[in-house]
Amino acid sequence: MLDQNSVAHNCEAVVLHCIDFRFNEEVDNYFDKRFPEGYDVISIAGSCKGLLNDEEHRKFLLEQFQISYRLHHPKTIALVQHEDCGAYGGSKNFSDTDAEQKFHQEEFQKAGKLLSGDFPEMDIKGYYAKLSREIATLQ
Ligand SMILES: [Zn+2]
């Protein structure tokens, strides 16, 4: 019985995404399909921005990833950036949608590099949620 409970207590992934309500439904639907056994969610305005630009936020987020890892043993970290993110000044801060996506691609790469130092055994994946309700993968 105890063993069954502890197995049921493992999840596939830990997902970091922004607080922005406009993307909750598409992000939930997407990861419900991708990680049907379940996933932990960490939500903070700007997603990767918290890892990269603010020491207190980075400390807080690394702690959240560690708690998820310790309690639920996820194998994947999913970092979700999104279009028109207010924490980055919104779409108006970029010359066009390609430039915006490219910027978020770079944010993902930097955050992934940072996290791979602390979680070398985890697979780190990046996603970009668009207002069109598509989710693109970041490399
Ligand atoms: Zn946002």
mmCIF file of C-alpha atoms and ligand atoms in Angstrom:
data_model
loop_
_atom_site.group_PDB
_atom_site.id
_atom_site.type_symbol
_atom_site.label_atom_id
_atom_site.label_comp_id
_atom_site.label_asym_id
_atom_site.label_seq_id
_atom_site.Cartn_x
_atom_site.Cartn_y
_atom_site.Cartn_z
ATOM 1 C CA MET A 1 0.000 0.000 0.000
ATOM 2 C CA LEU A 2 2.742 2.374 0.984
ATOM 3 C CA ASP A 3 4.649 1.501 -2.197
ATOM 4 C CA GLN A 4 1.628 2.165 -4.366
ATOM 5 C CA ASN A 5 1.203 5.555 -2.770
ATOM 6 C CA SER A 6 4.790 6.495 -3.337
ATOM 7 C CA VAL A 7 4.615 5.429 -6.992
ATOM 8 C CA ALA A 8 1.460 7.472 -7.476
ATOM 9 C CA HIS A 9 3.319 10.353 -5.920
ATOM 10 C CA ASN A 10 5.872 10.627 -8.731
ATOM 11 C CA CYS A 11 5.292 13.003 -11.604
ATOM 12 C CA GLU A 12 6.769 13.241 -15.081
ATOM 13 C CA ALA A 13 7.819 16.855 -15.174
ATOM 14 C CA VAL A 14 8.018 20.182 -13.439
ATOM 15 C CA VAL A 15 6.675 23.075 -15.509
ATOM 16 C CA LEU A 16 7.680 26.714 -15.007
ATOM 17 C CA HIS A 17 5.384 29.289 -16.535
ATOM 18 C CA CYS A 18 4.226 32.869 -16.212
ATOM 19 C CA ILE A 19 1.226 33.913 -14.133
ATOM 20 C CA ASP A 20 -0.540 35.326 -17.237
ATOM 21 C CA PHE A 21 -4.126 34.010 -17.204
ATOM 22 C CA ARG A 22 -4.488 34.278 -20.989
ATOM 23 C CA PHE A 23 -2.248 31.243 -21.431
ATOM 24 C CA ASN A 24 -3.421 29.000 -18.575
ATOM 25 C CA GLU A 25 -5.856 26.961 -20.606
ATOM 26 C CA GLU A 26 -3.582 26.288 -23.576
ATOM 27 C CA VAL A 27 -0.604 25.545 -21.333
ATOM 28 C CA ASP A 28 -2.675 23.181 -19.140
ATOM 29 C CA ASN A 29 -4.149 21.371 -22.144
ATOM 30 C CA TYR A 30 -0.779 21.021 -23.787
ATOM 31 C CA PHE A 31 0.983 19.556 -20.762
ATOM 32 C CA ASP A 32 -1.983 17.387 -19.745
ATOM 33 C CA LYS A 33 -1.408 15.592 -23.066
ATOM 34 C CA ARG A 34 2.384 15.681 -22.970
ATOM 35 C CA PHE A 35 2.710 14.530 -19.346
ATOM 36 C CA PRO A 36 -0.415 12.427 -18.687
ATOM 37 C CA GLU A 37 1.041 10.989 -15.472
ATOM 38 C CA GLY A 38 1.103 14.489 -14.005
ATOM 39 C CA TYR A 39 3.439 17.420 -13.501
ATOM 40 C CA ASP A 40 4.264 19.999 -10.880
ATOM 41 C CA VAL A 41 3.689 23.668 -11.729
ATOM 42 C CA ILE A 42 5.752 26.652 -10.652
ATOM 43 C CA SER A 43 4.270 29.979 -11.666
ATOM 44 C CA ILE A 44 6.006 33.356 -11.537
ATOM 45 C CA ALA A 45 5.615 36.531 -13.601
ATOM 46 C CA GLY A 46 8.037 36.371 -16.532
ATOM 47 C CA SER A 47 8.887 32.668 -16.084
ATOM 48 C CA CYS A 48 12.618 32.394 -17.034
ATOM 49 C CA LYS A 49 13.119 36.068 -16.258
ATOM 50 C CA GLY A 50 12.956 35.218 -12.554
ATOM 51 C CA LEU A 51 15.820 32.757 -12.953
ATOM 52 C CA LEU A 52 17.992 35.141 -14.915
ATOM 53 C CA ASN A 53 17.482 38.706 -13.732
ATOM 54 C CA ASP A 54 16.821 38.644 -10.024
ATOM 55 C CA GLU A 55 18.885 36.910 -7.391
ATOM 56 C CA GLU A 56 16.068 36.547 -4.860
ATOM 57 C CA HIS A 57 13.713 35.115 -7.468
ATOM 58 C CA ARG A 58 16.421 32.750 -8.684
ATOM 59 C CA LYS A 59 16.976 31.478 -5.158
ATOM 60 C CA PHE A 60 13.237 31.022 -4.663
ATOM 61 C CA LEU A 61 12.799 29.232 -7.994
ATOM 62 C CA LEU A 62 15.775 26.901 -7.545
ATOM 63 C CA GLU A 63 14.307 25.948 -4.172
ATOM 64 C CA GLN A 64 10.947 25.174 -5.822
ATOM 65 C CA PHE A 65 12.628 22.984 -8.462
ATOM 66 C CA GLN A 66 14.563 21.183 -5.725
ATOM 67 C CA ILE A 67 11.403 20.543 -3.696
ATOM 68 C CA SER A 68 9.643 19.172 -6.775
ATOM 69 C CA TYR A 69 12.641 16.992 -7.592
ATOM 70 C CA ARG A 70 12.971 15.677 -4.041
ATOM 71 C CA LEU A 71 9.288 14.937 -3.505
ATOM 72 C CA HIS A 72 8.045 13.883 -6.930
ATOM 73 C CA HIS A 73 11.157 12.863 -8.913
ATOM 74 C CA PRO A 74 10.271 14.486 -12.248
ATOM 75 C CA LYS A 75 12.572 13.614 -15.170
ATOM 76 C CA THR A 76 11.885 16.738 -17.207
ATOM 77 C CA ILE A 77 11.977 20.476 -16.581
ATOM 78 C CA ALA A 78 9.666 22.353 -18.961
ATOM 79 C CA LEU A 79 10.294 26.098 -19.248
ATOM 80 C CA VAL A 80 7.427 28.023 -20.834
ATOM 81 C CA GLN A 81 7.876 31.507 -22.226
ATOM 82 C CA HIS A 82 5.018 33.330 -23.916
ATOM 83 C CA GLU A 83 4.132 36.016 -26.417
ATOM 84 C CA ASP A 84 3.275 39.509 -25.130
ATOM 85 C CA CYS A 85 4.718 38.851 -21.664
ATOM 86 C CA GLY A 86 4.235 41.937 -19.499
ATOM 87 C CA ALA A 87 7.323 41.116 -17.440
ATOM 88 C CA TYR A 88 9.369 41.752 -20.599
ATOM 89 C CA GLY A 89 7.424 44.849 -21.619
ATOM 90 C CA GLY A 90 5.026 42.968 -23.897
ATOM 91 C CA SER A 91 5.130 42.449 -27.683
ATOM 92 C CA LYS A 92 5.440 46.198 -28.217
ATOM 93 C CA ASN A 93 8.995 45.940 -26.908
ATOM 94 C CA PHE A 94 10.033 43.905 -29.983
ATOM 95 C CA SER A 95 10.278 44.885 -33.644
ATOM 96 C CA ASP A 96 8.149 41.919 -34.785
ATOM 97 C CA THR A 97 6.901 38.489 -33.715
ATOM 98 C CA ASP A 98 10.033 36.705 -35.005
ATOM 99 C CA ALA A 99 12.316 38.977 -32.991
ATOM 100 C CA GLU A 100 10.144 38.386 -29.930
ATOM 101 C CA GLN A 101 10.246 34.600 -30.284
ATOM 102 C CA LYS A 102 14.006 34.687 -30.902
ATOM 103 C CA PHE A 103 14.478 36.678 -27.694
ATOM 104 C CA HIS A 104 12.486 34.107 -25.710
ATOM 105 C CA GLN A 105 14.484 31.340 -27.348
ATOM 106 C CA GLU A 106 17.631 32.967 -25.936
ATOM 107 C CA GLU A 107 16.048 33.390 -22.511
ATOM 108 C CA PHE A 108 15.213 29.691 -22.526
ATOM 109 C CA GLN A 109 18.779 28.782 -23.525
ATOM 110 C CA LYS A 110 20.261 30.870 -20.700
ATOM 111 C CA ALA A 111 17.812 29.519 -18.123
ATOM 112 C CA GLY A 112 18.348 25.957 -19.360
ATOM 113 C CA LYS A 113 22.088 26.328 -18.994
ATOM 114 C CA LEU A 114 21.686 27.654 -15.465
ATOM 115 C CA LEU A 115 19.342 24.826 -14.443
ATOM 116 C CA SER A 116 21.447 22.094 -16.024
ATOM 117 C CA GLY A 117 24.181 22.978 -13.512
ATOM 118 C CA ASP A 118 21.862 22.189 -10.601
ATOM 119 C CA PHE A 119 19.908 19.385 -12.273
ATOM 120 C CA PRO A 120 22.354 17.630 -14.609
ATOM 121 C CA GLU A 121 20.282 14.440 -14.743
ATOM 122 C CA MET A 122 17.103 16.176 -15.911
ATOM 123 C CA ASP A 123 15.924 16.769 -19.430
ATOM 124 C CA ILE A 124 15.291 20.496 -19.958
ATOM 125 C CA LYS A 125 12.783 21.521 -22.597
ATOM 126 C CA GLY A 126 11.570 24.909 -23.769
ATOM 127 C CA TYR A 127 8.181 26.046 -25.042
ATOM 128 C CA TYR A 128 6.751 29.269 -26.395
ATOM 129 C CA ALA A 129 3.028 29.904 -25.964
ATOM 130 C CA LYS A 130 1.484 32.215 -28.542
ATOM 131 C CA LEU A 131 -1.671 34.308 -28.421
ATOM 132 C CA SER A 132 -2.887 32.230 -31.382
ATOM 133 C CA ARG A 133 -3.059 29.345 -28.849
ATOM 134 C CA GLU A 134 -0.233 27.454 -30.520
ATOM 135 C CA ILE A 135 2.700 26.258 -28.456
ATOM 136 C CA ALA A 136 6.063 26.121 -30.231
ATOM 137 C CA THR A 137 9.056 24.218 -28.921
ATOM 138 C CA LEU A 138 12.273 26.111 -28.220
ATOM 139 C CA GLN A 139 15.667 24.498 -28.921
HETATM 140 ZN ZN ZN B 1 4.048 36.731 -18.791
#
